[in-house]
Each structure stands twice: as structure tokens, then as C-alpha cells.
Amino acid sequence: MSAAVEARLRQALAGSSEQHRPLVDLEWPWLVQKALKPLFNNLREAAVLVPILRRPAGYTVLLTVRAETLRNHRGQVSFPGGRRDADDATLAACALREAEEEVGLESARAEIIGYLDDYPTTTRYRVTPVVALVQPPERFRIDAGEVAEVFEVPLAVLLDSSRYETKVLSKQGLNVPFYEVNHEGYRIWGATAGMLKDLCRKLS
């Protein structure tokens, strides 16, 4: 079963690269896209790691709950990641560095297998999701300044399109749709759910 899952992931992400990074289809109504388009000009580069963990009971995806002390998106569910630094040779290097800083994931444990479509955020970042197969450590070392906790969701749950609910957020007088997944008390929504929905779509 594990070999079949890995083959499916590799096939779905084959051909993706840092050189070819399309912007994700946000599936917004035309009027919303037109009104919010100025927000997505001159976006700064950022990357997140989408860590798919090889567990004996099956594959899981590692997610974090952001610390309440952070300025943006405090308390929300996210992937390990952040803004690209000048020293980051690639976006994959950025994602791996951030994952090591935030949750203690050593880059040697992660095999990059591809990229999801870039995701623009209202905080003016163009986020590149870097997908990796990970041999998990015995425990994750959390940077409490950035991460409140880590948790895992079975990959099978996140590849079930019926788990994604469409919700609406009022922003600047507009109704902006977004995806949301609820799992064992955790609310995964916004950009993180949007990236996972893209993974779900690519593997469907």
C-alpha cells in the first residue's frame, strides 16, 4: 500500500518545479478577483513545507498551530515555512530551513518530491508549497516563539474531497470563499486548506 501511495504522489507532482510555478486557481467569483487583484501585485517570495510523514499505520501530514504571540495568523493552523531569506539558494531550501527552525525537522529526513501551485496571501506573499516525503524523528522540537503545537492528519482524510467545506469571509465588503477542513478539533482553513485542496485535486 505504501509503495502505491508514494507512486501516486510522485506521478501527480511529476513535472512540477521551482522554475515553473503557476498561481493556484483561487476559484473566486470574477468580481472578487477584480477587487482584490491589487493586493497580489509585487508579492514577496515565501515557501512552506508540506511534510508527508511515513508512519507504520499510514501516511500523515504534519501541521502546526501558530503561536499566539505572532503578529500575523496567530493561533491558526499552517505548514512550517516563512519568507525567503537572501541566503536561501532555492525555495525548497527556504522551506527546509524554516521546518528545521520551527519544528526541528532535519533536512536529511525529507525528500522533496514536487511542488503545488503557488498561493497568494493577503499579507502580500506568494507562497510556494514544497511537498516532501519525511522519515519522522522520534519527536519534533518545537520553537515556542513560533509554534504552539504540532499535530498530524491522515493523508487519506486530506485527499477526501468531501471533507472540504466552502465557507465565506467578508473582506472589504466582498464575500470571499475559502476552504475549511475540520479534524479532531482542529480547524484547517484559508491558505493552508487551499493548498491541501490543490494537493487533493492533483491526486484525484
mmCIF file of C-alpha atoms in Angstrom:
data_model
loop_
_atom_site.group_PDB
_atom_site.id
_atom_site.type_symbol
_atom_site.label_atom_id
_atom_site.label_comp_id
_atom_site.label_asym_id
_atom_site.label_seq_id
_atom_site.Cartn_x
_atom_site.Cartn_y
_atom_site.Cartn_z
ATOM 1 C CA MET A 1 0.000 0.000 0.000
ATOM 2 C CA SER A 2 2.794 2.458 0.913
ATOM 3 C CA ALA A 3 4.513 1.932 -2.438
ATOM 4 C CA ALA A 4 1.241 2.646 -4.223
ATOM 5 C CA VAL A 5 0.708 5.856 -2.228
ATOM 6 C CA GLU A 6 4.210 7.101 -2.984
ATOM 7 C CA ALA A 7 3.871 6.246 -6.654
ATOM 8 C CA ARG A 8 0.602 8.138 -6.809
ATOM 9 C CA LEU A 9 2.142 11.203 -5.149
ATOM 10 C CA ARG A 10 5.195 11.174 -7.397
ATOM 11 C CA GLN A 11 3.097 10.800 -10.518
ATOM 12 C CA ALA A 12 0.760 13.644 -9.519
ATOM 13 C CA LEU A 13 3.670 16.020 -8.885
ATOM 14 C CA ALA A 14 5.861 14.937 -11.793
ATOM 15 C CA GLY A 15 6.896 17.911 -13.873
ATOM 16 C CA SER A 16 6.426 20.475 -11.118
ATOM 17 C CA SER A 17 9.473 22.604 -10.361
ATOM 18 C CA GLU A 18 10.638 25.906 -8.941
ATOM 19 C CA GLN A 19 11.187 27.172 -12.463
ATOM 20 C CA HIS A 20 7.557 26.552 -13.443
ATOM 21 C CA ARG A 21 5.307 27.790 -10.639
ATOM 22 C CA PRO A 22 1.764 28.584 -11.770
ATOM 23 C CA LEU A 23 -0.529 30.537 -9.490
ATOM 24 C CA VAL A 24 -3.274 28.427 -7.966
ATOM 25 C CA ASP A 25 -6.836 28.880 -9.194
ATOM 26 C CA LEU A 26 -8.484 30.517 -6.175
ATOM 27 C CA GLU A 27 -11.921 29.780 -7.618
ATOM 28 C CA TRP A 28 -13.174 33.219 -6.625
ATOM 29 C CA PRO A 29 -16.057 34.971 -8.377
ATOM 30 C CA TRP A 30 -14.845 37.354 -11.065
ATOM 31 C CA LEU A 31 -15.937 40.429 -9.089
ATOM 32 C CA VAL A 32 -13.923 39.334 -6.033
ATOM 33 C CA GLN A 33 -10.845 38.621 -8.153
ATOM 34 C CA LYS A 34 -11.063 42.046 -9.777
ATOM 35 C CA ALA A 35 -11.456 43.864 -6.449
ATOM 36 C CA LEU A 36 -8.629 42.027 -4.663
ATOM 37 C CA LYS A 37 -6.208 41.787 -7.592
ATOM 38 C CA PRO A 38 -4.217 44.900 -6.455
ATOM 39 C CA LEU A 39 -3.336 43.024 -3.257
ATOM 40 C CA PHE A 40 -1.407 40.486 -5.315
ATOM 41 C CA ASN A 41 0.949 42.867 -7.079
ATOM 42 C CA ASN A 42 4.665 42.733 -6.192
ATOM 43 C CA LEU A 43 4.334 39.751 -3.884
ATOM 44 C CA ARG A 44 7.277 38.690 -1.733
ATOM 45 C CA GLU A 45 8.546 35.120 -2.018
ATOM 46 C CA ALA A 46 7.833 32.604 0.724
ATOM 47 C CA ALA A 47 7.754 28.818 0.967
ATOM 48 C CA VAL A 48 6.163 26.200 3.173
ATOM 49 C CA LEU A 49 6.984 22.542 3.587
ATOM 50 C CA VAL A 50 4.128 20.087 3.101
ATOM 51 C CA PRO A 51 5.586 17.202 5.143
ATOM 52 C CA ILE A 52 4.044 13.807 4.382
ATOM 53 C CA LEU A 53 5.208 11.506 7.162
ATOM 54 C CA ARG A 54 5.853 7.801 6.672
ATOM 55 C CA ARG A 55 4.094 6.252 9.673
ATOM 56 C CA PRO A 56 3.671 2.465 10.236
ATOM 57 C CA ALA A 57 -0.114 2.917 10.347
ATOM 58 C CA GLY A 58 -0.162 5.004 7.171
ATOM 59 C CA TYR A 59 0.846 8.373 5.778
ATOM 60 C CA THR A 60 0.063 11.559 7.683
ATOM 61 C CA VAL A 61 0.554 15.275 7.034
ATOM 62 C CA LEU A 62 2.284 17.358 9.692
ATOM 63 C CA LEU A 63 0.694 20.709 10.543
ATOM 64 C CA THR A 64 1.435 23.376 13.128
ATOM 65 C CA VAL A 65 -0.649 25.694 15.257
ATOM 66 C CA ARG A 66 0.925 29.127 15.143
ATOM 67 C CA ALA A 67 1.918 30.781 18.418
ATOM 68 C CA GLU A 68 -0.453 33.376 19.860
ATOM 69 C CA THR A 69 2.432 35.855 20.129
ATOM 70 C CA LEU A 70 2.911 36.135 16.350
ATOM 71 C CA ARG A 71 1.765 39.267 14.527
ATOM 72 C CA ASN A 72 0.011 37.523 11.628
ATOM 73 C CA HIS A 73 -2.308 34.499 11.648
ATOM 74 C CA ARG A 74 -1.800 33.804 15.347
ATOM 75 C CA GLY A 75 -3.393 30.594 16.556
ATOM 76 C CA GLN A 76 -4.126 29.400 13.033
ATOM 77 C CA VAL A 77 -3.151 26.080 11.505
ATOM 78 C CA SER A 78 -0.324 26.245 8.999
ATOM 79 C CA PHE A 79 2.575 24.380 7.440
ATOM 80 C CA PRO A 80 6.142 25.017 8.622
ATOM 81 C CA GLY A 81 7.505 27.820 6.484
ATOM 82 C CA GLY A 82 8.092 31.506 6.008
ATOM 83 C CA ARG A 83 9.639 34.282 3.983
ATOM 84 C CA ARG A 84 12.562 33.513 1.702
ATOM 85 C CA ASP A 85 15.823 34.916 3.041
ATOM 86 C CA ALA A 86 18.688 36.205 0.922
ATOM 87 C CA ASP A 87 20.751 33.175 1.983
ATOM 88 C CA ASP A 88 18.157 30.672 0.723
ATOM 89 C CA ALA A 89 19.518 29.314 -2.551
ATOM 90 C CA THR A 90 16.116 27.919 -3.507
ATOM 91 C CA LEU A 91 12.542 27.972 -2.271
ATOM 92 C CA ALA A 92 12.945 24.327 -1.263
ATOM 93 C CA ALA A 93 15.928 25.363 0.861
ATOM 94 C CA CYS A 94 13.753 28.060 2.439
ATOM 95 C CA ALA A 95 11.017 25.558 3.299
ATOM 96 C CA LEU A 96 13.501 23.068 4.756
ATOM 97 C CA ARG A 97 15.266 25.744 6.800
ATOM 98 C CA GLU A 98 12.005 27.011 8.237
ATOM 99 C CA ALA A 99 10.875 23.465 9.063
ATOM 100 C CA GLU A 100 14.089 22.815 10.953
ATOM 101 C CA GLU A 101 13.802 26.120 12.817
ATOM 102 C CA GLU A 102 10.122 25.724 13.699
ATOM 103 C CA VAL A 103 9.741 22.016 14.450
ATOM 104 C CA GLY A 104 13.282 20.605 14.435
ATOM 105 C CA LEU A 105 12.840 18.602 11.236
ATOM 106 C CA GLU A 106 16.286 17.811 9.838
ATOM 107 C CA SER A 107 16.515 18.286 6.082
ATOM 108 C CA ALA A 108 18.198 14.878 5.709
ATOM 109 C CA ARG A 109 14.883 13.287 6.732
ATOM 110 C CA ALA A 110 12.941 14.993 3.942
ATOM 111 C CA GLU A 111 12.877 14.003 0.271
ATOM 112 C CA ILE A 112 11.461 16.746 -1.944
ATOM 113 C CA ILE A 113 9.110 15.157 -4.486
ATOM 114 C CA GLY A 114 7.460 18.203 -6.052
ATOM 115 C CA TYR A 115 5.581 21.470 -5.746
ATOM 116 C CA LEU A 116 1.983 22.569 -5.536
ATOM 117 C CA ASP A 117 0.767 25.713 -7.291
ATOM 118 C CA ASP A 118 1.865 28.997 -5.704
ATOM 119 C CA TYR A 119 -0.654 30.536 -3.333
ATOM 120 C CA PRO A 120 -1.032 34.329 -2.925
ATOM 121 C CA THR A 121 -1.937 35.665 0.503
ATOM 122 C CA THR A 122 -3.490 38.927 1.634
ATOM 123 C CA THR A 123 -0.322 39.531 3.692
ATOM 124 C CA ARG A 124 1.373 40.087 0.287
ATOM 125 C CA TYR A 125 3.290 36.818 -0.100
ATOM 126 C CA ARG A 126 3.442 34.372 -2.979
ATOM 127 C CA VAL A 127 3.814 31.090 -1.121
ATOM 128 C CA THR A 128 5.358 28.056 -2.793
ATOM 129 C CA PRO A 129 4.250 24.757 -1.194
ATOM 130 C CA VAL A 130 7.138 22.257 -1.295
ATOM 131 C CA VAL A 131 5.985 18.656 -0.897
ATOM 132 C CA ALA A 132 8.292 16.202 0.853
ATOM 133 C CA LEU A 133 8.184 12.593 1.989
ATOM 134 C CA VAL A 134 9.531 12.542 5.527
ATOM 135 C CA GLN A 135 11.019 9.909 7.783
ATOM 136 C CA PRO A 136 9.782 11.357 11.089
ATOM 137 C CA PRO A 137 12.034 11.733 14.122
ATOM 138 C CA GLU A 138 11.094 10.255 17.491
ATOM 139 C CA ARG A 139 9.750 13.667 18.444
ATOM 140 C CA PHE A 140 9.589 17.156 16.982
ATOM 141 C CA ARG A 141 11.450 20.029 18.682
ATOM 142 C CA ILE A 142 9.104 22.995 18.690
ATOM 143 C CA ASP A 143 10.215 26.634 18.670
ATOM 144 C CA ALA A 144 7.679 28.001 21.153
ATOM 145 C CA GLY A 145 8.170 31.518 19.797
ATOM 146 C CA GLU A 146 6.597 30.470 16.501
ATOM 147 C CA VAL A 147 4.680 27.249 17.105
ATOM 148 C CA ALA A 148 2.189 26.422 19.844
ATOM 149 C CA GLU A 149 1.852 22.743 18.893
ATOM 150 C CA VAL A 150 2.146 20.237 16.063
ATOM 151 C CA PHE A 151 -0.361 17.607 15.024
ATOM 152 C CA GLU A 152 -0.879 15.117 12.227
ATOM 153 C CA VAL A 153 -3.825 14.386 9.940
ATOM 154 C CA PRO A 154 -4.057 11.135 7.967
ATOM 155 C CA LEU A 155 -3.240 11.779 4.320
ATOM 156 C CA ALA A 156 -6.351 9.801 3.372
ATOM 157 C CA VAL A 157 -8.518 12.373 5.180
ATOM 158 C CA LEU A 158 -6.951 15.270 3.294
ATOM 159 C CA LEU A 159 -7.317 13.501 -0.050
ATOM 160 C CA ASP A 160 -11.064 13.084 0.516
ATOM 161 C CA SER A 161 -12.673 15.962 -1.396
ATOM 162 C CA SER A 162 -15.879 15.625 0.646
ATOM 163 C CA ARG A 163 -14.007 16.830 3.746
ATOM 164 C CA TYR A 164 -13.525 20.301 2.243
ATOM 165 C CA GLU A 165 -16.307 22.721 3.113
ATOM 166 C CA THR A 166 -16.687 26.020 1.283
ATOM 167 C CA LYS A 167 -17.103 28.962 3.650
ATOM 168 C CA VAL A 168 -17.281 32.722 3.071
ATOM 169 C CA LEU A 169 -15.241 35.517 4.648
ATOM 170 C CA SER A 170 -16.389 39.133 4.413
ATOM 171 C CA LYS A 171 -13.464 41.299 3.329
ATOM 172 C CA GLN A 172 -13.645 44.906 2.111
ATOM 173 C CA GLY A 173 -17.362 44.482 1.590
ATOM 174 C CA LEU A 174 -16.880 41.367 -0.536
ATOM 175 C CA ASN A 175 -17.807 37.757 0.179
ATOM 176 C CA VAL A 176 -14.573 35.817 -0.357
ATOM 177 C CA PRO A 177 -14.957 31.999 -0.468
ATOM 178 C CA PHE A 178 -12.386 29.748 1.183
ATOM 179 C CA TYR A 179 -11.966 26.079 2.059
ATOM 180 C CA GLU A 180 -12.140 24.590 5.523
ATOM 181 C CA VAL A 181 -11.401 21.107 6.896
ATOM 182 C CA ASN A 182 -12.240 20.129 10.476
ATOM 183 C CA HIS A 183 -10.450 17.175 12.053
ATOM 184 C CA GLU A 184 -10.477 16.113 15.685
ATOM 185 C CA GLY A 185 -10.998 19.630 16.988
ATOM 186 C CA TYR A 186 -8.555 21.316 14.611
ATOM 187 C CA ARG A 187 -9.830 23.873 12.107
ATOM 188 C CA ILE A 188 -7.733 23.965 8.940
ATOM 189 C CA TRP A 189 -8.797 26.829 6.718
ATOM 190 C CA GLY A 190 -7.691 29.663 4.447
ATOM 191 C CA ALA A 191 -4.403 29.328 2.573
ATOM 192 C CA THR A 192 -3.426 26.068 4.287
ATOM 193 C CA ALA A 193 -6.710 24.383 3.368
ATOM 194 C CA GLY A 194 -6.434 25.876 -0.118
ATOM 195 C CA MET A 195 -3.017 24.283 -0.617
ATOM 196 C CA LEU A 196 -4.281 20.945 0.665
ATOM 197 C CA LYS A 197 -7.259 21.186 -1.673
ATOM 198 C CA ASP A 198 -4.802 21.702 -4.538
ATOM 199 C CA LEU A 199 -2.975 18.508 -3.478
ATOM 200 C CA CYS A 200 -6.319 16.701 -3.308
ATOM 201 C CA ARG A 201 -7.227 17.961 -6.772
ATOM 202 C CA LYS A 202 -3.906 16.930 -8.286
ATOM 203 C CA LEU A 203 -4.247 13.397 -6.933
ATOM 204 C CA SER A 204 -7.893 12.938 -7.888
#
